[in-house]
Coordinates of C-alpha atoms and ligand atoms in Angstrom, one line a residue:
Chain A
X28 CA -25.2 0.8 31.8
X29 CA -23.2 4.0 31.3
X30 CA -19.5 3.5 30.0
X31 CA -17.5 6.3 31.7
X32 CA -14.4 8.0 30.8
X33 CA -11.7 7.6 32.7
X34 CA -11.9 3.7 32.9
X35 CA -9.0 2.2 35.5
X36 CA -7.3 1.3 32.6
X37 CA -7.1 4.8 30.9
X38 CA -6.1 6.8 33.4
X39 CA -2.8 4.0 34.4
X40 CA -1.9 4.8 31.0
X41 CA -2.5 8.4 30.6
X42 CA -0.7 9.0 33.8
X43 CA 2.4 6.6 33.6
X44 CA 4.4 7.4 30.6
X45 CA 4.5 4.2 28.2
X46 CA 8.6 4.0 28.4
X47 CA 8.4 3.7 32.2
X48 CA 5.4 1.0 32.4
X49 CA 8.2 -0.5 29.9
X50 CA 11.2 -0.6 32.6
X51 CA 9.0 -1.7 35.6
X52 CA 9.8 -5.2 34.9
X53 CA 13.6 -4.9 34.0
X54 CA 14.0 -3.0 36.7
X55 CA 12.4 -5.5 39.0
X56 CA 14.1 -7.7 37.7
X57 CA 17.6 -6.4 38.5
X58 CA 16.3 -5.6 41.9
X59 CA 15.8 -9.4 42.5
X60 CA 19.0 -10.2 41.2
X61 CA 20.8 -7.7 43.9
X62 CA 18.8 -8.8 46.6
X63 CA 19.5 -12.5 45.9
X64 CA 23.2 -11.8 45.7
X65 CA 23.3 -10.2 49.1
X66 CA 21.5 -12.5 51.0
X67 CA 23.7 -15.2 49.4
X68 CA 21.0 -16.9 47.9
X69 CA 23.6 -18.2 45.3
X70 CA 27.3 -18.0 45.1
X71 CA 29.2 -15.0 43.3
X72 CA 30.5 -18.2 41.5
X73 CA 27.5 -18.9 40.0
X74 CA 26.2 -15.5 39.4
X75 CA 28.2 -12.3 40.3
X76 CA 26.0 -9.6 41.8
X77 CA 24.8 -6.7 39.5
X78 CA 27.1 -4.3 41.8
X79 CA 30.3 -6.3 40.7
X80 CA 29.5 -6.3 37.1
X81 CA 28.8 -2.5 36.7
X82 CA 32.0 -2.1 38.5
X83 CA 33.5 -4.8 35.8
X84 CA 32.0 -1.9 33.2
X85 CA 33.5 0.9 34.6
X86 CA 36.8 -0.7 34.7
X87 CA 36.4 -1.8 31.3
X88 CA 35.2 1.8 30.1
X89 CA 38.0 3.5 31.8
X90 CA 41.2 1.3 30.3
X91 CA 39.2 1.5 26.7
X92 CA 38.9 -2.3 26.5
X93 CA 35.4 -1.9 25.9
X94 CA 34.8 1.2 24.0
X95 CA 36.8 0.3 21.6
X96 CA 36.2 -3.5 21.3
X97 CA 31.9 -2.0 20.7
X98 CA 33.0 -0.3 18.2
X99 CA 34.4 -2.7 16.3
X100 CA 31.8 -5.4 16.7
X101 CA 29.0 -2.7 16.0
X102 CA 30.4 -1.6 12.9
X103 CA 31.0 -5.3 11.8
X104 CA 27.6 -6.1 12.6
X105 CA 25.6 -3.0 11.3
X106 CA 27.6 -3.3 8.0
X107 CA 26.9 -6.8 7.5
X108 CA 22.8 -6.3 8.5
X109 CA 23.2 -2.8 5.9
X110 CA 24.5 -5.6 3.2
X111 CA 21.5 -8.4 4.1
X112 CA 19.0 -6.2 4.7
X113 CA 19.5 -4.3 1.0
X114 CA 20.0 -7.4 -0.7
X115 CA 16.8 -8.9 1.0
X116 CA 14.4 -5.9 -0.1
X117 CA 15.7 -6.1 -3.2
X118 CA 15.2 -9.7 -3.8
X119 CA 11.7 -10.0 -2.2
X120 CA 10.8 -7.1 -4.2
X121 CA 11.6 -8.5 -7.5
X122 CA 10.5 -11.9 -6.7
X123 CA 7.0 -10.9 -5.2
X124 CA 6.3 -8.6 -8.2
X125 CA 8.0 -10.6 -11.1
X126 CA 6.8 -14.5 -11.8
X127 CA 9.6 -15.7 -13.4
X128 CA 12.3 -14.3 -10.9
X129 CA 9.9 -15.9 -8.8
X130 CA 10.4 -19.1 -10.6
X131 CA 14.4 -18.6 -10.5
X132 CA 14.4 -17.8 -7.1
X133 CA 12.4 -18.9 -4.6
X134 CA 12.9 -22.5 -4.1
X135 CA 16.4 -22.1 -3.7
X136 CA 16.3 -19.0 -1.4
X137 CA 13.6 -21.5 0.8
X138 CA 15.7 -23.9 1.1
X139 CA 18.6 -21.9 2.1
X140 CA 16.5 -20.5 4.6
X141 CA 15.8 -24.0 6.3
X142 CA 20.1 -24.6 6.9
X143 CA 20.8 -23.0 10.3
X144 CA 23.2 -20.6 8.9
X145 CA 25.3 -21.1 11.6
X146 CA 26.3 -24.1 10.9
X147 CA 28.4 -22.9 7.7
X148 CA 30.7 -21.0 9.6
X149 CA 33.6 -23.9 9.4
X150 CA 32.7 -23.4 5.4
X151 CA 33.3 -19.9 5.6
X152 CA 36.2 -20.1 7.5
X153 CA 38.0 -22.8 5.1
X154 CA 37.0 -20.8 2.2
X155 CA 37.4 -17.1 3.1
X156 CA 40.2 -17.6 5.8
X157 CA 40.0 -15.8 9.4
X158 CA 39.6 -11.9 8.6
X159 CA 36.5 -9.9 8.1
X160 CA 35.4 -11.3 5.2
X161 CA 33.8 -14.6 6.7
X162 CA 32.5 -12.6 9.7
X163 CA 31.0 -9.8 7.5
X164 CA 29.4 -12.5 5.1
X165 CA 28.0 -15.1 7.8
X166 CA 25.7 -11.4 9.2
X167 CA 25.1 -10.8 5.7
X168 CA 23.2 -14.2 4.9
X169 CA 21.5 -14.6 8.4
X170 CA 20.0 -10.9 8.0
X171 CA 19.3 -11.3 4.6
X172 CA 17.0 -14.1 4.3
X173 CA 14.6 -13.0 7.3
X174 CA 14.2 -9.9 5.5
X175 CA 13.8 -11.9 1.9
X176 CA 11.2 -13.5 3.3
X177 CA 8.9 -10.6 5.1
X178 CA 9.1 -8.1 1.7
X179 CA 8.3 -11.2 -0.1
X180 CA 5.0 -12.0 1.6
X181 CA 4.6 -8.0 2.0
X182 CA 5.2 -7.6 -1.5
X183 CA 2.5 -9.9 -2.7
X184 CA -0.2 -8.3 0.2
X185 CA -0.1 -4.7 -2.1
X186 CA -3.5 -4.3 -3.7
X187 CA -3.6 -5.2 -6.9
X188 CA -5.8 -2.6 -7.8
X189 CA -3.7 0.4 -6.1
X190 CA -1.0 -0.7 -8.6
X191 CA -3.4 -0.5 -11.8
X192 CA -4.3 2.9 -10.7
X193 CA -0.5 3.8 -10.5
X194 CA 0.2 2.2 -13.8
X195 CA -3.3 4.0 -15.3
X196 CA -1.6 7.3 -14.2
X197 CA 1.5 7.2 -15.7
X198 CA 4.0 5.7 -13.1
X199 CA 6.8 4.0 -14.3
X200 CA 7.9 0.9 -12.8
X201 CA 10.5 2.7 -10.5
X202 CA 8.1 5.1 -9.7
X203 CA 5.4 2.6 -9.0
X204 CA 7.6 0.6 -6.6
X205 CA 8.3 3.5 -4.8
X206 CA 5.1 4.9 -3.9
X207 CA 2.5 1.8 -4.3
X208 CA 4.9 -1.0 -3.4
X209 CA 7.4 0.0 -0.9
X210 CA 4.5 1.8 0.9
X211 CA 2.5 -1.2 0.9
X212 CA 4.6 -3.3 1.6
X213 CA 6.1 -1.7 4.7
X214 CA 4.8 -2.9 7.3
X215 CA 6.0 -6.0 6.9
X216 CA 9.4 -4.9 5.4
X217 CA 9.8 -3.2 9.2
X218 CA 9.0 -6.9 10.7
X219 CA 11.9 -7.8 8.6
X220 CA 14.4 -5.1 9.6
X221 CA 13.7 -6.2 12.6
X222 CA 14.2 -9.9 13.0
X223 CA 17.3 -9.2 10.4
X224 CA 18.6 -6.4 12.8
X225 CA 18.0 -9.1 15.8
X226 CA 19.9 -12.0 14.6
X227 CA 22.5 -9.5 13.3
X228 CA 23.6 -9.5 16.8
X229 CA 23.8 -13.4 17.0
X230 CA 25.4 -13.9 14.0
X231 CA 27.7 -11.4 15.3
X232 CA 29.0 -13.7 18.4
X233 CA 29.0 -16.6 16.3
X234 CA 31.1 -14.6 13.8
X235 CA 33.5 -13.4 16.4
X236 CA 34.4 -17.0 17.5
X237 CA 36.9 -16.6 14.4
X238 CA 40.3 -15.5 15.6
X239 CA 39.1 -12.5 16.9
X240 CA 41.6 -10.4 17.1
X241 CA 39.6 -6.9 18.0
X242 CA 35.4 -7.2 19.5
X243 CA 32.9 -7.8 21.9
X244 CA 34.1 -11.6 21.4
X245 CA 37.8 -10.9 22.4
X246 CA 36.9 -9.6 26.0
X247 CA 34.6 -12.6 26.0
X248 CA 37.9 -15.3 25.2
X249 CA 40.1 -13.0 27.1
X250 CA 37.5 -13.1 30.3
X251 CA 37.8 -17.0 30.5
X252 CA 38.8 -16.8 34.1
X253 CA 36.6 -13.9 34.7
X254 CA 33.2 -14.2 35.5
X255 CA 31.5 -10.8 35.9
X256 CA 33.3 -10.2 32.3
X257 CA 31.2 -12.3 30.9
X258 CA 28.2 -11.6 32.3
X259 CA 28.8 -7.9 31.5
X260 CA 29.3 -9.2 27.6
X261 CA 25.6 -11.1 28.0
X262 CA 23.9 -7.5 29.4
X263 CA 25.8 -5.8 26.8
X264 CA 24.7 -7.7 23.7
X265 CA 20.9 -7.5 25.3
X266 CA 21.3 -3.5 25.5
X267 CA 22.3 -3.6 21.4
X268 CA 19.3 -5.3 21.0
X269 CA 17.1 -3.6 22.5
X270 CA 18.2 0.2 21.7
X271 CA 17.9 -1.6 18.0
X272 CA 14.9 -2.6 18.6
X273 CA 13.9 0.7 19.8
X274 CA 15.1 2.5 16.7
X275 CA 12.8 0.2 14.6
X276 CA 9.9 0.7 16.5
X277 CA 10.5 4.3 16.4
X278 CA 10.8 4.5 12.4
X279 CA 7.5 2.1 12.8
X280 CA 6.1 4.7 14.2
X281 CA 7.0 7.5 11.8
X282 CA 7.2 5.0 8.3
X283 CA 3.1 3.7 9.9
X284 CA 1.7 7.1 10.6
X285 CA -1.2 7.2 8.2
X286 CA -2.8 3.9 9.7
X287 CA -3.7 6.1 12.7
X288 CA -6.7 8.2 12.1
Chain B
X2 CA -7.9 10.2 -35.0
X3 CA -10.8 12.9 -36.4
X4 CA -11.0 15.7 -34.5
X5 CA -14.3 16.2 -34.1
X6 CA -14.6 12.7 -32.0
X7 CA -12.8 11.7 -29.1
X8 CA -13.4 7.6 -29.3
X9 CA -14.1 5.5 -32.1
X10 CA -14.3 1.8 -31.5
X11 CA -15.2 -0.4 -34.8
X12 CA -15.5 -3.8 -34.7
X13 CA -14.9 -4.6 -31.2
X14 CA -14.0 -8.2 -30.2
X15 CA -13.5 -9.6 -26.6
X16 CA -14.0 -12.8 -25.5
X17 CA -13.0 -14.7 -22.3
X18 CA -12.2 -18.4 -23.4
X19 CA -15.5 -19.2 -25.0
X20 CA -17.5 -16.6 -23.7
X21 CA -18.1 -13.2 -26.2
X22 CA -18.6 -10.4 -24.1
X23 CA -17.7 -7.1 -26.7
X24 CA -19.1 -8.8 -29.8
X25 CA -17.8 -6.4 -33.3
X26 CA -19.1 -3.6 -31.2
X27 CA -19.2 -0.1 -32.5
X28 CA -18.9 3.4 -30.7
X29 CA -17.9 6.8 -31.5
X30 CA -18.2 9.9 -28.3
X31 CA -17.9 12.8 -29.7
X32 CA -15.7 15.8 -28.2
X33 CA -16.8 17.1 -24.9
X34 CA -20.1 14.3 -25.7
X35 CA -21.1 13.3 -22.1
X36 CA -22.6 9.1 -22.9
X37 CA -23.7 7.2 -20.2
X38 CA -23.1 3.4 -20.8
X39 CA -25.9 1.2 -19.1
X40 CA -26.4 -2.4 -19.5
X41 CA -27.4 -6.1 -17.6
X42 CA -25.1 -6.8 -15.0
X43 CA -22.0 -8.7 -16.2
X44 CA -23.1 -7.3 -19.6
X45 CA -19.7 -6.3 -20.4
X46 CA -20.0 -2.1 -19.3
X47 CA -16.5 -2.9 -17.4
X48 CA -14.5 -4.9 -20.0
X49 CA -15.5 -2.0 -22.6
X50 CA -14.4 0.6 -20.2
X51 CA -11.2 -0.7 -19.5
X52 CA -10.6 -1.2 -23.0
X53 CA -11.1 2.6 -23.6
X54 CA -8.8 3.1 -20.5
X55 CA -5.9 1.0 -22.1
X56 CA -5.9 -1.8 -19.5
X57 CA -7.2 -4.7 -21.9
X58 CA -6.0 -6.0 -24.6
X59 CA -7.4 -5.4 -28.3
X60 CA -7.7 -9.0 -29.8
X61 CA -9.6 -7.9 -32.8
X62 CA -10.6 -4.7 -34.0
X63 CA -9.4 -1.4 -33.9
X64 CA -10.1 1.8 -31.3
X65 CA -8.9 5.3 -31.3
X66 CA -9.1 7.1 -27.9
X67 CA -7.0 10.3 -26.8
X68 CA -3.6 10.0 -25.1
X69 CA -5.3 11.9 -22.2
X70 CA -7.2 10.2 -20.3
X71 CA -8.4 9.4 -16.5
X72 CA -10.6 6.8 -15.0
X73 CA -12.5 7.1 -11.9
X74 CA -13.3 3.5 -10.6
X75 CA -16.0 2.7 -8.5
X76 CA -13.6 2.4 -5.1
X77 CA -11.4 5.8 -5.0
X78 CA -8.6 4.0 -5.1
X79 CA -6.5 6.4 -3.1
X80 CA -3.0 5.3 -1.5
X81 CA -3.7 5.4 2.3
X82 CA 0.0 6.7 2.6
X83 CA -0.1 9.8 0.9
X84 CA -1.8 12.5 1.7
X85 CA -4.8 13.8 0.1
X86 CA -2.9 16.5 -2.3
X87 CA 0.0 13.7 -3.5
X88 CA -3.1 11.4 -4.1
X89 CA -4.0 14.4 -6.2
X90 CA -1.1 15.1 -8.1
X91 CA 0.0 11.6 -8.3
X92 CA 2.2 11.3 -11.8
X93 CA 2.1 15.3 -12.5
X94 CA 5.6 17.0 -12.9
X95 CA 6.9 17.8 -10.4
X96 CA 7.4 21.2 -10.3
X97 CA 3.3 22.2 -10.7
X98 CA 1.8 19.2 -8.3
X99 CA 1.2 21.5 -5.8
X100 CA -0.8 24.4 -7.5
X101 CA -2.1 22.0 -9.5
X102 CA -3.4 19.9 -7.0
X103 CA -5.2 22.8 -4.7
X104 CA -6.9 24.3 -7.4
X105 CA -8.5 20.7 -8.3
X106 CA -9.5 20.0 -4.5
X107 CA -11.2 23.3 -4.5
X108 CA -13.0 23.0 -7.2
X109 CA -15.1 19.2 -5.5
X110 CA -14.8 21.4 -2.4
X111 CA -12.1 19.7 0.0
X112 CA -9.4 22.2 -0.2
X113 CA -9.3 22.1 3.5
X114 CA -8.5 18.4 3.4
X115 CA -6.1 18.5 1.5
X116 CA -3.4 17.7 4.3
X117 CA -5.3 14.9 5.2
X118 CA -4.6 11.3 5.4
X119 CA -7.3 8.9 2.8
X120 CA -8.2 6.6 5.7
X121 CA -10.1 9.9 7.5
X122 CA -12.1 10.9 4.7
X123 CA -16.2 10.0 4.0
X124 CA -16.7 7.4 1.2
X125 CA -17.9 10.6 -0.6
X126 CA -15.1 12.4 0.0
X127 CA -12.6 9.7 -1.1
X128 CA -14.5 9.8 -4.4
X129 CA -14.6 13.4 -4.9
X130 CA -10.9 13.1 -4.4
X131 CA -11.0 10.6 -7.4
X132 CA -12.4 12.9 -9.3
X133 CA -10.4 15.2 -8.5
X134 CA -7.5 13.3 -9.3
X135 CA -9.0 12.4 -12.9
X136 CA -9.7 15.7 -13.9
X137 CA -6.3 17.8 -12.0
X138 CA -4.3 16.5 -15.8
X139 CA -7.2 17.6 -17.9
X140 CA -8.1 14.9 -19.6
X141 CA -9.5 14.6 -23.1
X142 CA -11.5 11.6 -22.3
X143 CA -13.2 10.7 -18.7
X144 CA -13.6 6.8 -18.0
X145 CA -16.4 7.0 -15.2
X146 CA -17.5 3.2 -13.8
X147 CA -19.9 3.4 -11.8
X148 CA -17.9 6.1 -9.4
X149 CA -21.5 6.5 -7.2
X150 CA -22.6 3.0 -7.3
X151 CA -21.4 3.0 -2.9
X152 CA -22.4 6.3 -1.7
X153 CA -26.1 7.0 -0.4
X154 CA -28.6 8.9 -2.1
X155 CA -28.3 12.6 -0.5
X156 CA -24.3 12.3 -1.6
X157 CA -25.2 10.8 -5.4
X158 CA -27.3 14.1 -5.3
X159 CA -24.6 16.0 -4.9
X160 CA -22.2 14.4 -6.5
X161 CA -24.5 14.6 -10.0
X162 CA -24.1 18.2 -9.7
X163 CA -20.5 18.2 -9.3
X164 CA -19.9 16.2 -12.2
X165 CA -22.4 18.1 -14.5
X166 CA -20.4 21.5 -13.6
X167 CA -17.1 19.9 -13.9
X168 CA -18.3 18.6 -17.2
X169 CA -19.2 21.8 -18.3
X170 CA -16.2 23.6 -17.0
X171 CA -13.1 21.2 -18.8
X172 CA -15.3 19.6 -21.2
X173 CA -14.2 16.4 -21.8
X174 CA -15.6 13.6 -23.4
X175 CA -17.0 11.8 -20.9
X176 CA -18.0 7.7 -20.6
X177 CA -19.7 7.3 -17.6
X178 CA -20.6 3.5 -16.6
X179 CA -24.1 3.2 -14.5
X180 CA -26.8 1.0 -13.2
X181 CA -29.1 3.6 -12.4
X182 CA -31.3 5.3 -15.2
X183 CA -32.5 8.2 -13.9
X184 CA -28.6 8.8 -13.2
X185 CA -28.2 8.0 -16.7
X186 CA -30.6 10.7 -18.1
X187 CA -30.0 13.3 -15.9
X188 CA -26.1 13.4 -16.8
X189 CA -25.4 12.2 -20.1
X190 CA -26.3 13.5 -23.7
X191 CA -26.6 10.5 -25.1
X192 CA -27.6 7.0 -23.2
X193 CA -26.8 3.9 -24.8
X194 CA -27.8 0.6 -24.1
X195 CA -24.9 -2.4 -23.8
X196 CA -27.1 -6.1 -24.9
X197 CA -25.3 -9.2 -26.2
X198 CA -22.5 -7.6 -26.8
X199 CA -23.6 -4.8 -29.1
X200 CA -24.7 -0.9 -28.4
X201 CA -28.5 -1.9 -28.9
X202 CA -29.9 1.4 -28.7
X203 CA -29.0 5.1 -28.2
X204 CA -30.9 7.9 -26.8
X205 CA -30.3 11.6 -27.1
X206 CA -31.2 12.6 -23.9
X207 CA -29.6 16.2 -24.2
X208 CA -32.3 18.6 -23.8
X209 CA -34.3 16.4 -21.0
X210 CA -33.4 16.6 -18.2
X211 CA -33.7 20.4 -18.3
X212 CA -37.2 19.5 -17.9
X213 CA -38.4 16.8 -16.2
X214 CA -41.9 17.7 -16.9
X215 CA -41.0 16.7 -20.9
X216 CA -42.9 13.7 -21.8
X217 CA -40.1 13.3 -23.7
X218 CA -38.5 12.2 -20.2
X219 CA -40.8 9.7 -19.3
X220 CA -41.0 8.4 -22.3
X221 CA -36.9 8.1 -22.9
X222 CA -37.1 6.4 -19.0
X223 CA -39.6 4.2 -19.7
X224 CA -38.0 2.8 -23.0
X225 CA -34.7 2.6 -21.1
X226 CA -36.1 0.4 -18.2
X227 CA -38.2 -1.4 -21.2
X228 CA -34.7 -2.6 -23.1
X229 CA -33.1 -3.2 -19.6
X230 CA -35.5 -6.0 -18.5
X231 CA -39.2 -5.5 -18.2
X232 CA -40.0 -7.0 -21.2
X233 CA -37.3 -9.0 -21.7
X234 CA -37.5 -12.8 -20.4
X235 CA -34.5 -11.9 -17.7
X236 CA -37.1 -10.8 -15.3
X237 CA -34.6 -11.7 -12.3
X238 CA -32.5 -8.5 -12.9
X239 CA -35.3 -6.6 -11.3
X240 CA -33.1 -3.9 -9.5
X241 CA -32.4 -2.8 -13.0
X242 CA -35.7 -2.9 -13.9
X243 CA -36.9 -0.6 -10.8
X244 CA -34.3 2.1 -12.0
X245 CA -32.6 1.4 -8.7
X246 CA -28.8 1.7 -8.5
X247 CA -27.3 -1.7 -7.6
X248 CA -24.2 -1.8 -5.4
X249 CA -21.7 -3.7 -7.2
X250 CA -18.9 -6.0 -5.7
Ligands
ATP304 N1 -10.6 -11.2 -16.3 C1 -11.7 -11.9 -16.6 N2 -11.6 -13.2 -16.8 C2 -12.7 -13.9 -17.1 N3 -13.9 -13.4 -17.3 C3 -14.1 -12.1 -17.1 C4 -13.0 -11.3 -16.8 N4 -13.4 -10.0 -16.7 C5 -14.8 -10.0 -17.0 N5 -15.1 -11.3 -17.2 C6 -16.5 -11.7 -17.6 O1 -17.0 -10.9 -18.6 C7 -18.3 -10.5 -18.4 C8 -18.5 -9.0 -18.4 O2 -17.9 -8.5 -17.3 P1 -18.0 -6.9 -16.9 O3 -17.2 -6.7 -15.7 O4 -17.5 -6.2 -18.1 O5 -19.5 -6.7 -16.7 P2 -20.3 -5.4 -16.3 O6 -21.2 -5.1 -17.4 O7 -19.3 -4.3 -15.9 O8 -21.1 -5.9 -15.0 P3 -21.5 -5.1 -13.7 O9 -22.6 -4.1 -14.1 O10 -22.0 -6.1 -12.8 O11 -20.3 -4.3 -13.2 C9 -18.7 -11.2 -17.1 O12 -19.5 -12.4 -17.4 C10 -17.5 -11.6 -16.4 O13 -17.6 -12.8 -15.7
MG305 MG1 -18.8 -3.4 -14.0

């Protein structure tokens, strides 16, 4: 038997550029959801049709509810991942290289791990009042223990051996963990960026249930009555995590280079 | 430390719980001296190396090596994520790695690859780069174990030559680990034999190799093989016996 070329398969993908076999089925999907809201296959009550929440975003856009309300909630929940994710790395660095931190650490960052951190939020509130603080803190510790976890286990994956041959050559220790242990490390350190980048978002509407006074979950509270609002707030926290998404996968892509040949 | 050698070991002691493995073991290299260590496998060759190399301990005794020195192990041992060149210059300052770095990829002949990534080079390549590595800082004392043990014949061909005109280019004292004897004599100026813990026997092997028509040569090979196994009641380490290289773990 002969194996040729241009199999079926190879020449789909060669011709159809990757991000557009990506949108086929979002796109279908949307389509689906406009034709069942014109032929009434459900009530507007139920779910509005896409046509009235896009018109619900251009409304918002153009009386600055919602430009400003993004901002707010995407600075809140970028600086609170910035926060988790640093003090992650920096924990699973020292307690997959070190024993003893190891020994300090671990159990107690597990367990931590296993409380749904949403559940402290009444905690946090009684403790830290109804400001930032609480909301910054709740993204902080649901971002930082994902990304604990994943430079952890990536941590303890670096070859042994690649670090003796760093440590033969002179490296210090900053110097080794920069170019034997981060390196090795990464590809599981960009796992964790991007489950700790994912739940950011969550924790973010959970955070945002606190006296809200400027956010994504003020429009939500203010929508009550309003139903295409809302739906609108759901499409919009699904487009942050997915252009986040997108931003990981692309350093992926530039941080993994060498593993292609 | 006397200038005249590079290493001298006296008294050697290293044990693993009960087991003695470097046994008050003795060794001097002199400057620029090219020694080729062989011995049985699990004889101890590593442990002895490393010790040179500063990566085990000294329990008991005393050695004096140079602050200078670079080990080529027997997998390169490259970081995947730097390119060839950084793998190169790895721990030089910074402002001569990249000179530095060229110049010692075109001496074992990969200057062109220099921009390329470890995981697309040869098994042979990846070692030249080793050695390149080892030798870019000029060492005053080469740890070699077994850096041919994987590669095929035709490269270990090559590879012999390199090593024997680096050699003779930066002069450094030079340790090199092998199973294979014929590797052994063809390199080194002296061969010495690793038993029980002890250098058993030495053997100037400095003028041999020029020619292999020398009885001296077969004679030197044949007492070699002898101390490795033949007549010894170990007759199971036979690939040692047949002069063969034996790919380690
Ligand atoms: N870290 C260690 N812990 C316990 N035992 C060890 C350790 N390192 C080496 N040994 C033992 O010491 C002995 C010598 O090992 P070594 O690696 O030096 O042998 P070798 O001569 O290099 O063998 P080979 O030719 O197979 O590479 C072996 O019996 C080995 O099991
Ligand atoms: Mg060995």
């Amino acid at each position: 038997m002969t194996f040729s070329a241009g199999s079926a398969e190879r020449r789909w993908r060669l011709r159809v550029p990757s991000l557009v076999r990506r949108a086929i089925v979002p796109i279908l999907l949307i389509a689906l959801w406009q034709v069942g809201s014109s032929a009434s296959w459900w009530s507007t009550e139920v779910l509005p049709a896409p046509w009235d929440v896009a018109h619900e975003f251009v409304t918002l856009c153009n009386n600055g509810q919602l430009p400003s309300n993004l901002w707010v909630s995407v600075r809140r929940a970028l600086t609170g991942a910035a926060i988790g994710i640093a003090v992650g790395l920096a924990l699973g660095v020292a307690v997959g290289l070190r024993r003893p931190v190891e020994e300090a650490l671990d159990a107690t960052l597990q367990m931590l791990r296993t409380i749904p951190f949403l559940v402290i939020l009444p905690l946090f509130i009684l403790w830290f009042g109804v400001d930032e603080t609480p909301k910054i803190l709740i993204i902080t510790i649901g971002t930082a223990l994902p990304m604990y976890i994943n430079t952890m286990s990536g941590v303890r994956t670096v070859d042994p051996r690649l670090l003796e041959m760093g440590r033969q050559f002179g490296l210090n220790r900053l110097r080794l963990i920069a170019t034997v242990v981060l390196p090795g490390a990464m590809p599981s350190i960009l796992t964790g960026v991007r489950y700790s980048l994912g739940l950011s978002w969550l924790a973010l509407v959970v955070a945002e249930q606190i006296n809200a006074q400027k956010g994504l979950g003020l429009l939500i509270y203010n929508a009550q009555s309003l139903f295409q609002t809302k739906i609108l707030m759901v499409v919009v926290y699904a487009a942050l995590g997915l252009i986040t998404d997108i931003i990981v996968r692309l350093a992926e892509h530039r941080l993994l280079s060498w593993r292609s040949r | 430390m006397t200038p005249m050698n590079a290493v001298t070991v006296s008294g050697l002691r290293r044990a693993f719980g009960s087991h003695v493995v470097l046994d008050r073991l003795d060794l001097t290299i002199a400057d620029s001296e090219f020694v080729a260590l062989v011995g049985r496998s699990g004889g101890g060759k590593t442990t002895l190396l490393r010790t040179l190399a500063g990566l085990g301990p000294v329990a008991e005794g005393s050695v004096e090596v140079p602050a200078l020195r670079s080990v080529v192990f027997q997998e390169p041992r490259l970081l995947p994520w730097r390119r060839v060149w950084q793998n190169v210059s790895l721990g030089l300052p910074r402002s001569r790695r990249r000179d530095e770095a060229t110049r010692a990829l075109t001496e074992v002949g990969l200057a062109d690859h220099a921009q390329a990534w470890p995981l697309t080079l040869s098994g042979g390549e990846a070692q030249r780069v080793a050695l390149a590595r080892a030798l870019v800082r000029e060492p005053e004392l080469l740890l070699l174990d077994e850096p041919f043990g994987a590669l095929d014949a035709l490269t270990r061909i090559h590879m012999h030559a390199l090593v024997r005109q680096l050699h003779e280019r930066h002069r450094p004292a030079v340790l090199l680990v092998t199973h294979d004897v014929d590797e052994a004599l063809e390199l080194a100026d002296r061969v010495i034999v690793l038993r029980d813990g002890r250098l058993d026997e030495q053997i100037e092997t400095r003028e041999l190799f020029e020619d292999r028509r020398d009885p001296r040569f077969e004679q030197a090979r044949a007492r070699l093989l002898s101390l490795l196994g033949v007549t010894d009641t170990h007759v199971t380490d036979t690939s040692v016996a047949d002069g063969q290289a034996v790919g380690g773990p």
